Amino acid sequence: MGAPEYIKIVQHIKDRIIKQDLNPGDIIPSENLLCEQFNVSRMTVRKSLAVLVNDGYIYSVPGKGNYVNEPNVNEYILYYDEMIPDPDDAGCKVHLLEVDVELPSYEVGYNLHIPKTKHVVVIKRVFLKESFPIAYDIKYMPYYRGIPIVEKEISYSTFPEMVAQRKSPFAMIKKLKIRSTLADGEISTHLEVPIGSPLLVIEELLLDTQELPIGWGVIYLPGESAALDAMASFE
Amino acid sequence: MGAPEYIKIVQHIKDRIIKQDLNPGDIIPSENLLCEQFNVSRMTVRKSLAVLVNDGYIYSVPGKGNYVNEPNVNEYILYYDEMIPDPDDAGCKVHLLEVDVELPSYEVGYNLHIPKTKHVVVIKRVFLKESFPIAYDIKYMPYYRGIPIVEKEISYSTFPEMVAQRKSPFAMIKKLKIRSTLADGEISTHLEVPIGSPLLVIEELLLDTQELPIGWGVIYLPGESAALDAMASFE
DNA sequence: GAGTGGTCTAGACCACGAA
DNA sequence: TCGTGGTCTAGACCACTCT
């Protein structure tokens, strides 16, 4: 009883969809019909439908009606926190291996869309937990004169934070590519695992709103214990 | 000019946030102020704010005001399509290795939350593209008498489709765990890769609305070429 | 032309927070 | 008490689709 009217309407329609009384592709009752059925104004019904559209249950076709969606089976929410430890957490540390300005490799130049003659900032870090390496992290950013490079800041910054000094995080597109590979010599040294160990690889590409690259990086997570979690559900 | 009023208001506020004129934690002008500023009714302003809330730019605190959000830096949209080939696509095939009813291993029983004495349905498949194996797939579901096991259907069904005969896909929670491992004997045979090759592992757990497991599966993707993509951005 | 969804108004009452 | 956001109404006009 306490719930607002529009929530009751939302629940009613969700229930019909979950009970498979309404199925994907079916049209649902028109807004005016729902007004009569629930004795509410049209704006209230529209608020309900907006919620259902938002949650992915239905979609609207102007001039025709509202239809039940095909459930999206291939979009998940991935939680990825870049494993930046809290600077105050004694168990977690960051080992800053290298901060440099150099010319890009082919791979770096390709991903940052810059010519071979343009310098890039390189940052290599190892994240430690209870003195054990848990991630090896390499990041590249186009070099501009005047970038402040402060060791303390670099150690405890996420990638978006590093570039956010010039770009708003709201105006940033982040793309991840998740792969698997084997540890080579360099990585096995830093992560203290045998050569040939399995690694989870996360490539991170930062783009501005014009889809121009502003940063590219790779994180290596050792062993079978490291895992990413993702989830999909309808509320 | 053509755009609706509420979209103009949305754009105006988004611009202020992106220009860092409004920053995370800042309060934005009250609804009544925005009404005066844009000469629109309060419902129109509220529609704009609903859009901004929805896109993650702001949040509301009843009795106080609307505030600029901290941008979410660790939630991404992961695209994962289970690699089920189109049955009509000649280049893509499914090799059904095994369909069986058996007692669960410890791992399977643990993930499905069932006792060791309760049978499970096991389905093992290899997905082929241009005759090359691209995925090795194992799925487990609690066994109920009366489950129709039709080979054709199993070959070309996603996991949610298999269990959807009893559960609506709208009433399903899907959880993924993404790991890395090395190919063992069984997997190397099916995927035609050397033992010790890197593999991307995707564990998929299906739960009903009471969070009870209704299916658990593992997919192995061979080599460094296989990758998952994820993205995060503000519109 | 009748029905649909999309936008918008000018009011109203409520619960809540701050002073 | 006053300002805030949350809910809701009873209208209105528009563009669109279908017949």
Coordinates of C-alpha atoms (C1' of nucleotides) in Angstrom, one line a residue:
Chain A
M1 CA 0.0 0.0 0.0
G2 CA 2.8 2.4 0.9
A3 CA 4.4 2.1 -2.5
P4 CA 3.8 4.9 -5.0
E5 CA 1.2 4.1 -7.7
Y6 CA 3.8 4.0 -10.5
I7 CA 5.8 1.4 -8.7
K8 CA 2.7 -0.8 -8.4
I9 CA 2.1 -0.5 -12.1
V10 CA 5.8 -1.4 -12.8
Q11 CA 5.5 -4.4 -10.5
H12 CA 2.3 -5.6 -12.2
I13 CA 3.8 -5.5 -15.7
K14 CA 7.1 -7.0 -14.5
D15 CA 5.1 -9.9 -13.0
R16 CA 3.2 -10.5 -16.2
I17 CA 6.5 -10.6 -18.1
I18 CA 8.2 -12.9 -15.6
K19 CA 5.2 -15.2 -15.5
Q20 CA 5.5 -15.3 -19.3
D21 CA 1.9 -13.9 -19.6
L22 CA 3.6 -11.2 -21.7
N23 CA 6.4 -12.5 -24.0
P24 CA 9.1 -10.8 -26.0
G25 CA 7.6 -9.1 -29.0
D26 CA 4.2 -8.8 -27.4
I27 CA 2.5 -5.4 -27.3
I28 CA 1.5 -4.3 -23.8
P29 CA -1.8 -2.4 -23.1
S30 CA -1.8 1.2 -24.4
E31 CA -1.1 4.1 -22.0
N32 CA -4.8 5.1 -22.1
L33 CA -5.9 1.6 -21.2
L34 CA -3.5 1.4 -18.3
C35 CA -4.8 4.8 -17.1
E36 CA -8.3 3.3 -16.9
Q37 CA -7.1 0.0 -15.5
F38 CA -5.2 1.6 -12.6
N39 CA -7.3 4.8 -12.3
V40 CA -4.3 7.1 -12.6
S41 CA -3.3 9.9 -14.9
R42 CA -1.4 9.4 -18.0
M43 CA 1.8 10.9 -16.6
T44 CA 1.8 8.4 -13.9
V45 CA 1.5 5.5 -16.3
R46 CA 4.2 7.1 -18.5
K47 CA 6.5 7.2 -15.4
S48 CA 6.0 3.5 -14.9
L49 CA 6.7 2.7 -18.6
A50 CA 9.9 4.9 -18.4
V51 CA 11.1 2.7 -15.5
L52 CA 10.4 -0.5 -17.5
V53 CA 12.1 0.9 -20.5
N54 CA 15.1 1.8 -18.4
D55 CA 15.3 -1.6 -16.8
G56 CA 15.3 -3.2 -20.2
Y57 CA 11.9 -4.9 -20.0
I58 CA 10.1 -3.0 -22.7
Y59 CA 10.7 -0.6 -25.6
S60 CA 8.5 2.1 -27.2
V61 CA 7.6 2.6 -30.8
P62 CA 6.0 6.1 -31.3
G63 CA 2.6 5.8 -33.0
K64 CA 2.4 2.1 -32.4
G65 CA 2.8 1.0 -28.8
N66 CA 5.0 -0.4 -26.1
Y67 CA 6.5 -3.9 -26.6
V68 CA 8.2 -6.5 -24.5
N69 CA 12.0 -6.6 -25.1
E70 CA 14.1 -9.6 -26.0
P71 CA 16.1 -10.1 -22.9
N72 CA 19.7 -9.1 -23.4
V73 CA 21.8 -12.2 -23.0
N74 CA 25.2 -10.8 -23.8
E75 CA 25.7 -7.6 -21.8
Y76 CA 27.2 -7.9 -18.4
I77 CA 28.4 -5.4 -15.8
L78 CA 32.1 -5.9 -15.2
Y79 CA 33.7 -4.8 -12.0
Y80 CA 37.3 -3.8 -12.5
D81 CA 39.0 -1.6 -9.9
E82 CA 42.5 -1.4 -11.3
M83 CA 43.7 -2.9 -8.0
I84 CA 45.1 0.4 -6.7
P85 CA 45.8 -0.2 -3.1
D86 CA 44.9 2.2 -0.4
P87 CA 48.1 4.2 0.5
D88 CA 47.2 3.9 4.1
D89 CA 46.7 0.1 4.0
A90 CA 50.0 -1.3 5.3
G91 CA 49.5 -4.7 3.6
C92 CA 49.3 -3.2 0.2
K93 CA 52.2 -1.4 -1.5
V94 CA 53.2 -0.1 -4.9
H95 CA 56.6 -0.5 -6.3
L96 CA 57.3 2.1 -9.0
L97 CA 59.7 0.5 -11.4
E98 CA 60.1 3.1 -14.0
V99 CA 58.9 6.5 -15.1
D100 CA 60.3 7.6 -18.4
V101 CA 59.8 9.6 -21.5
E102 CA 60.7 7.6 -24.6
L103 CA 59.8 7.0 -28.3
P104 CA 57.0 4.5 -28.7
S105 CA 57.3 1.0 -29.9
Y106 CA 55.1 0.0 -32.9
E107 CA 52.5 -1.4 -30.6
V108 CA 52.3 1.7 -28.4
G109 CA 52.3 4.1 -31.4
Y110 CA 49.6 2.1 -33.0
N111 CA 47.4 2.1 -29.9
L112 CA 47.9 5.8 -29.1
H113 CA 47.6 6.8 -32.8
I114 CA 50.8 8.8 -32.7
P115 CA 53.8 8.9 -35.0
K116 CA 57.0 7.2 -34.1
T117 CA 58.7 10.5 -33.5
K118 CA 56.4 11.7 -30.8
H119 CA 57.5 10.9 -27.2
V120 CA 55.4 9.0 -24.7
V121 CA 55.4 8.8 -20.9
V122 CA 56.0 5.3 -19.7
I123 CA 55.0 4.2 -16.2
K124 CA 55.8 0.7 -14.9
R125 CA 54.5 -0.4 -11.5
V126 CA 54.2 -3.6 -9.5
F127 CA 51.4 -3.9 -7.0
L128 CA 52.2 -5.8 -3.8
K129 CA 49.9 -7.4 -1.2
E130 CA 51.5 -8.8 1.9
S131 CA 54.8 -8.4 0.0
F132 CA 53.6 -10.7 -2.8
P133 CA 53.3 -9.2 -6.3
I134 CA 49.7 -9.3 -7.5
A135 CA 49.9 -7.2 -10.6
Y136 CA 52.4 -5.8 -13.1
D137 CA 51.2 -2.6 -14.7
I138 CA 52.5 -0.7 -17.7
K139 CA 51.0 2.6 -18.9
Y140 CA 51.7 4.9 -21.8
M141 CA 50.5 8.4 -22.4
P142 CA 51.3 10.9 -25.1
Y143 CA 54.0 13.3 -23.7
Y144 CA 53.2 17.0 -23.4
R145 CA 55.6 19.5 -21.9
G146 CA 54.3 20.6 -18.5
I147 CA 53.0 17.2 -17.4
P148 CA 53.7 17.2 -13.7
I149 CA 55.4 13.9 -12.8
V150 CA 55.3 13.4 -9.1
E151 CA 56.3 10.1 -7.9
K152 CA 53.9 9.9 -5.0
E153 CA 51.0 10.8 -7.3
I154 CA 51.9 8.3 -9.9
S155 CA 52.2 5.5 -7.4
Y156 CA 48.7 5.7 -6.1
S157 CA 46.8 6.9 -9.2
T158 CA 44.5 5.0 -11.4
F159 CA 44.9 5.5 -15.1
P160 CA 41.9 7.8 -15.5
E161 CA 43.2 9.9 -12.7
M162 CA 46.6 10.3 -14.4
V163 CA 45.1 11.8 -17.5
A164 CA 42.2 13.6 -15.7
Q165 CA 44.4 16.5 -15.1
R166 CA 43.6 17.6 -18.5
K167 CA 40.3 15.7 -19.3
S168 CA 37.2 15.4 -17.2
P169 CA 36.5 11.8 -16.3
F170 CA 33.0 12.4 -17.5
A171 CA 34.4 13.1 -21.0
M172 CA 36.3 9.8 -21.2
I173 CA 35.7 6.5 -22.9
K174 CA 37.4 3.5 -21.5
K175 CA 37.8 0.2 -23.4
L176 CA 39.2 -3.0 -22.0
K177 CA 40.4 -6.1 -23.8
I178 CA 40.8 -9.2 -21.6
R179 CA 43.2 -11.9 -22.8
S180 CA 45.3 -14.8 -21.6
T181 CA 49.0 -15.2 -22.1
L182 CA 52.2 -16.9 -20.7
A183 CA 54.7 -15.2 -18.5
D184 CA 57.9 -14.2 -20.3
G185 CA 61.2 -13.3 -18.7
E186 CA 60.5 -9.7 -17.8
I187 CA 57.1 -10.4 -16.4
S188 CA 58.1 -13.5 -14.5
T189 CA 60.8 -11.5 -12.8
H190 CA 58.5 -8.8 -11.6
L191 CA 55.6 -11.1 -10.6
E192 CA 57.9 -13.8 -9.1
V193 CA 56.3 -16.6 -11.1
P194 CA 57.9 -19.2 -13.4
I195 CA 58.3 -18.5 -17.0
G196 CA 55.3 -20.0 -18.8
S197 CA 52.9 -19.4 -16.0
P198 CA 49.3 -18.4 -17.1
L199 CA 48.5 -14.7 -16.9
L200 CA 45.4 -12.7 -17.2
V201 CA 46.0 -9.7 -19.4
I202 CA 43.9 -6.6 -19.3
E203 CA 44.5 -3.9 -21.9
E204 CA 43.1 -0.5 -21.1
L205 CA 42.5 2.1 -23.7
L206 CA 41.4 5.7 -22.8
L207 CA 39.8 7.8 -25.4
D208 CA 38.5 11.4 -25.3
T209 CA 35.0 12.3 -26.6
Q210 CA 36.4 12.6 -30.1
E211 CA 37.6 8.9 -29.8
L212 CA 41.2 10.0 -29.8
P213 CA 43.5 7.9 -27.6
I214 CA 44.8 9.6 -24.5
G215 CA 46.3 6.6 -22.8
W216 CA 47.0 2.9 -23.3
G217 CA 48.1 0.4 -20.8
V218 CA 48.5 -3.3 -19.9
I219 CA 48.0 -5.0 -16.6
Y220 CA 49.3 -8.6 -16.0
L221 CA 47.6 -10.6 -13.2
P222 CA 49.4 -13.8 -12.2
G223 CA 48.1 -17.3 -11.7
E224 CA 44.8 -18.9 -11.7
S225 CA 43.7 -17.1 -8.6
A226 CA 43.3 -13.7 -10.2
A227 CA 39.9 -13.4 -11.7
L228 CA 37.5 -10.7 -12.9
D229 CA 33.8 -10.8 -12.0
A230 CA 30.9 -9.7 -14.1
M231 CA 27.1 -9.9 -13.7
A232 CA 23.9 -9.5 -15.5
S233 CA 20.4 -9.5 -14.1
F234 CA 17.0 -7.8 -14.3
E235 CA 15.8 -6.0 -11.2
Chain B
M1 CA 15.9 24.5 -31.8
G2 CA 14.3 21.2 -32.8
A3 CA 15.4 19.4 -29.7
P4 CA 12.9 19.1 -26.8
E5 CA 13.3 21.5 -23.9
Y6 CA 14.3 18.8 -21.5
I7 CA 17.1 17.7 -23.7
K8 CA 18.4 21.2 -23.9
I9 CA 18.5 21.4 -20.1
V10 CA 20.2 18.0 -20.0
Q11 CA 22.9 19.3 -22.4
H12 CA 23.4 22.5 -20.5
I13 CA 24.0 20.7 -17.2
K14 CA 26.2 18.0 -18.8
D15 CA 28.3 20.8 -20.4
R16 CA 28.8 22.5 -17.1
I17 CA 29.9 19.2 -15.5
I18 CA 32.3 18.3 -18.4
K19 CA 33.7 21.8 -18.3
Q20 CA 34.3 21.2 -14.6
D21 CA 32.2 24.3 -13.9
L22 CA 30.2 21.8 -11.7
N23 CA 32.3 19.3 -9.9
P24 CA 31.6 16.0 -8.1
G25 CA 29.9 16.8 -4.8
D26 CA 28.6 20.2 -5.9
I27 CA 25.0 20.9 -5.6
I28 CA 23.2 21.9 -8.8
P29 CA 20.5 24.7 -9.0
S30 CA 17.2 23.7 -7.4
E31 CA 14.4 22.5 -9.5
N32 CA 12.5 25.8 -9.0
L33 CA 15.5 27.8 -10.0
L34 CA 15.9 25.8 -13.2
C35 CA 12.2 26.3 -13.9
E36 CA 12.8 30.1 -13.9
Q37 CA 16.1 29.9 -15.7
F38 CA 14.7 27.9 -18.6
N39 CA 11.1 29.2 -18.4
V40 CA 9.6 25.7 -18.3
S41 CA 7.4 23.8 -15.9
R42 CA 8.7 21.8 -13.0
M43 CA 7.8 18.5 -14.6
T44 CA 10.0 19.3 -17.6
V45 CA 12.9 20.2 -15.3
R46 CA 12.4 16.9 -13.4
K47 CA 12.4 15.0 -16.7
S48 CA 15.8 16.5 -17.4
L49 CA 17.2 15.6 -14.0
A50 CA 15.8 12.0 -14.3
V51 CA 17.9 11.7 -17.5
L52 CA 21.0 13.0 -15.7
V53 CA 20.4 10.6 -12.8
N54 CA 20.0 7.8 -15.2
D55 CA 23.2 8.5 -17.1
G56 CA 25.1 8.7 -13.8
Y57 CA 25.9 12.4 -13.8
I58 CA 23.9 13.4 -10.7
Y59 CA 22.1 11.9 -7.8
S60 CA 19.2 13.3 -5.7
V61 CA 18.8 13.7 -2.0
P62 CA 15.2 14.3 -1.0
G63 CA 14.8 17.5 1.1
K64 CA 18.3 18.7 0.1
G65 CA 19.0 18.9 -3.6
N66 CA 20.6 17.3 -6.6
Y67 CA 24.4 16.7 -6.5
V68 CA 27.1 15.9 -9.1
N69 CA 28.2 12.3 -8.9
E70 CA 31.7 10.9 -8.5
P71 CA 32.3 9.3 -11.8
N72 CA 32.2 5.6 -11.6
V73 CA 35.7 4.4 -12.6
N74 CA 35.3 0.7 -12.1
E75 CA 32.1 -0.4 -13.8
Y76 CA 32.2 -1.5 -17.4
I77 CA 29.8 -3.1 -19.9
L78 CA 31.2 -6.5 -20.9
Y79 CA 30.0 -8.0 -24.2
Y80 CA 30.0 -11.8 -24.0
D81 CA 28.0 -13.7 -26.6
E82 CA 28.8 -17.3 -25.6
M83 CA 30.1 -17.8 -29.2
I84 CA 27.1 -19.8 -30.3
P85 CA 27.3 -20.0 -34.1
D86 CA 24.4 -19.5 -36.4
P87 CA 23.2 -23.0 -37.4
D88 CA 22.8 -21.7 -41.0
D89 CA 26.4 -20.3 -41.1
A90 CA 28.3 -23.0 -42.9
G91 CA 31.7 -21.8 -41.5
C92 CA 30.6 -22.3 -37.9
K93 CA 29.8 -25.7 -36.4
V94 CA 29.2 -27.3 -33.1
H95 CA 30.6 -30.6 -32.1
L96 CA 28.5 -32.2 -29.4
L97 CA 31.0 -34.3 -27.4
E98 CA 28.8 -35.6 -24.6
V99 CA 25.3 -35.4 -23.1
D100 CA 25.0 -37.3 -19.9
V101 CA 23.4 -37.6 -16.5
E102 CA 25.9 -38.3 -13.7
L103 CA 26.8 -37.6 -10.1
P104 CA 28.5 -34.3 -9.5
S105 CA 32.2 -33.8 -8.8
Y106 CA 32.9 -31.8 -5.7
E107 CA 33.4 -28.6 -7.7
V108 CA 30.1 -29.1 -9.6
G109 CA 28.2 -29.9 -6.4
Y110 CA 29.7 -26.9 -4.7
N111 CA 28.8 -24.5 -7.5
L112 CA 25.2 -25.9 -8.0
H113 CA 24.6 -26.2 -4.2
I114 CA 23.4 -29.7 -4.5
P115 CA 24.3 -32.9 -2.5
K116 CA 26.7 -35.5 -4.0
T117 CA 23.8 -37.9 -4.5
K118 CA 21.8 -35.7 -6.8
H119 CA 22.3 -36.2 -10.5
V120 CA 23.3 -33.5 -12.9
V121 CA 23.0 -33.1 -16.6
V122 CA 26.4 -32.7 -18.3
I123 CA 26.9 -31.2 -21.7
K124 CA 30.3 -30.9 -23.4
R125 CA 30.6 -29.1 -26.7
V126 CA 33.3 -27.8 -29.0
F127 CA 32.6 -24.8 -31.2
L128 CA 34.3 -24.8 -34.6
K129 CA 35.0 -22.0 -37.0
E130 CA 36.3 -22.9 -40.5
S131 CA 37.0 -26.3 -39.0
F132 CA 39.2 -24.9 -36.2
P133 CA 38.1 -25.3 -32.6
I134 CA 37.5 -21.9 -31.0
A135 CA 35.9 -22.9 -27.7
Y136 CA 35.5 -25.9 -25.4
D137 CA 32.4 -25.7 -23.4
I138 CA 31.2 -27.7 -20.4
K139 CA 27.8 -27.1 -18.7
Y140 CA 26.1 -28.6 -15.7
M141 CA 22.5 -28.4 -14.7
P142 CA 20.6 -30.1 -11.9
Y143 CA 18.7 -33.1 -13.3
Y144 CA 15.0 -33.2 -13.2
R145 CA 12.9 -36.0 -14.7
G146 CA 11.2 -34.7 -17.7
I147 CA 13.9 -32.5 -19.0
P148 CA 13.7 -32.8 -22.8
I149 CA 17.2 -33.6 -24.1
V150 CA 17.1 -33.0 -27.8
E151 CA 20.5 -33.1 -29.5
K152 CA 19.7 -30.4 -32.1
E153 CA 18.4 -28.0 -29.4
I154 CA 21.4 -28.6 -27.2
S155 CA 23.9 -28.0 -30.0
Y156 CA 22.6 -24.5 -30.8
S157 CA 21.4 -23.2 -27.5
T158 CA 23.0 -20.7 -25.1
F159 CA 23.1 -21.6 -21.5
P160 CA 20.2 -19.4 -20.5
E161 CA 18.1 -20.9 -23.3
M162 CA 18.7 -24.4 -21.9
V163 CA 17.4 -23.6 -18.5
A164 CA 14.8 -21.0 -19.8
Q165 CA 12.4 -23.9 -20.4
R166 CA 11.5 -23.6 -16.8
K167 CA 12.7 -20.1 -15.9
S168 CA 12.0 -16.8 -17.6
P169 CA 15.2 -15.2 -18.8
F170 CA 14.0 -12.0 -17.1
A171 CA 14.1 -13.9 -13.7
M172 CA 17.7 -15.0 -14.0
I173 CA 20.9 -13.7 -12.6
K174 CA 24.1 -14.5 -14.5
K175 CA 27.5 -14.3 -12.9
L176 CA 30.8 -14.6 -14.8
K177 CA 34.3 -15.3 -13.5
I178 CA 37.1 -14.7 -15.9
R179 CA 40.4 -16.4 -15.3
S180 CA 43.5 -17.6 -17.1
T181 CA 44.9 -21.1 -17.1
L182 CA 47.1 -23.6 -19.0
A183 CA 45.7 -26.3 -21.3
D184 CA 45.7 -29.8 -19.8
G185 CA 45.5 -33.1 -21.7
E186 CA 41.8 -33.2 -22.2
I187 CA 41.5 -29.5 -23.2
S188 CA 44.5 -29.6 -25.5
T189 CA 42.9 -32.6 -27.4
H190 CA 39.6 -30.9 -27.9
L191 CA 41.0 -27.5 -28.8
E192 CA 43.9 -28.9 -30.8
V193 CA 46.5 -26.8 -29.0
P194 CA 49.7 -27.9 -27.2
I195 CA 49.6 -28.8 -23.5
G196 CA 50.6 -25.7 -21.5
S197 CA 49.1 -23.2 -23.9
P198 CA 47.4 -20.2 -22.4
L199 CA 43.6 -20.3 -22.1
L200 CA 41.0 -17.8 -21.2
V201 CA 38.5 -19.4 -18.9
I202 CA 35.0 -18.1 -18.4
E203 CA 32.9 -19.6 -15.6
E204 CA 29.2 -18.9 -15.9
L205 CA 26.8 -19.3 -13.0
L206 CA 23.1 -19.0 -13.5
L207 CA 20.9 -18.2 -10.5
D208 CA 17.2 -17.8 -10.1
T209 CA 15.6 -14.8 -8.3
Q210 CA 16.1 -16.6 -4.9
E211 CA 19.8 -16.7 -5.8
L212 CA 19.6 -20.5 -6.1
P213 CA 22.0 -22.0 -8.7
I214 CA 20.3 -23.4 -11.8
G215 CA 23.3 -23.9 -13.9
W216 CA 27.1 -23.8 -13.9
G217 CA 29.5 -24.0 -16.8
V218 CA 33.0 -23.3 -18.0
I219 CA 34.2 -22.2 -21.4
Y220 CA 37.8 -22.4 -22.5
L221 CA 39.0 -20.1 -25.2
P222 CA 42.4 -21.0 -26.7
G223 CA 45.4 -18.8 -27.4
E224 CA 46.2 -15.2 -27.1
S225 CA 43.8 -14.2 -30.0
A226 CA 40.7 -14.9 -28.0
A227 CA 39.7 -11.8 -26.1
L228 CA 36.7 -10.2 -24.3
D229 CA 35.8 -6.6 -24.7
A230 CA 34.4 -4.2 -22.2
M231 CA 33.6 -0.5 -22.2
A232 CA 32.7 2.4 -20.0
S233 CA 31.6 5.8 -21.0
F234 CA 29.3 8.7 -20.3
E235 CA 26.9 9.6 -23.1
Chain C
dG1 C1' -9.6 9.8 -38.9
dA2 C1' -8.7 7.3 -34.9
dG3 C1' -5.3 5.7 -31.9
dT4 C1' -0.6 5.7 -30.4
dG5 C1' 3.3 7.5 -27.9
dG6 C1' 6.3 12.2 -27.0
dT7 C1' 6.3 16.6 -24.9
dC8 C1' 4.7 20.1 -21.8
dT9 C1' 1.9 22.9 -18.5
dA10 C1' 0.2 24.9 -14.0
dG11 C1' -1.3 23.6 -10.5
dA12 C1' -1.5 20.3 -5.9
dC13 C1' -0.1 17.6 -1.6
dC14 C1' 3.5 15.1 0.8
dA15 C1' 7.9 13.8 3.5
dC16 C1' 12.1 15.4 4.6
dG17 C1' 16.1 18.6 6.0
dA18 C1' 17.9 22.8 7.9
dA19 C1' 17.6 26.7 10.7
Chain D
dT1 C1' 8.8 27.5 9.1
dC2 C1' 10.6 27.3 4.6
dG3 C1' 12.9 25.2 0.8
dT4 C1' 13.8 20.8 -1.2
dG5 C1' 12.8 16.9 -3.9
dG6 C1' 8.9 12.9 -4.8
dT7 C1' 4.4 12.0 -6.4
dC8 C1' 0.2 12.9 -9.0
dT9 C1' -3.5 15.2 -11.7
dA10 C1' -6.3 16.7 -15.8
dG11 C1' -5.8 18.7 -19.2
dA12 C1' -3.2 20.2 -24.0
dC13 C1' -0.8 19.9 -28.7
dC14 C1' 2.2 17.3 -31.7
dA15 C1' 4.1 13.6 -34.9
dC16 C1' 3.5 9.3 -36.1
dT17 C1' 1.1 4.7 -37.8
dC18 C1' -2.5 2.1 -39.5
dT19 C1' -6.6 1.5 -42.1

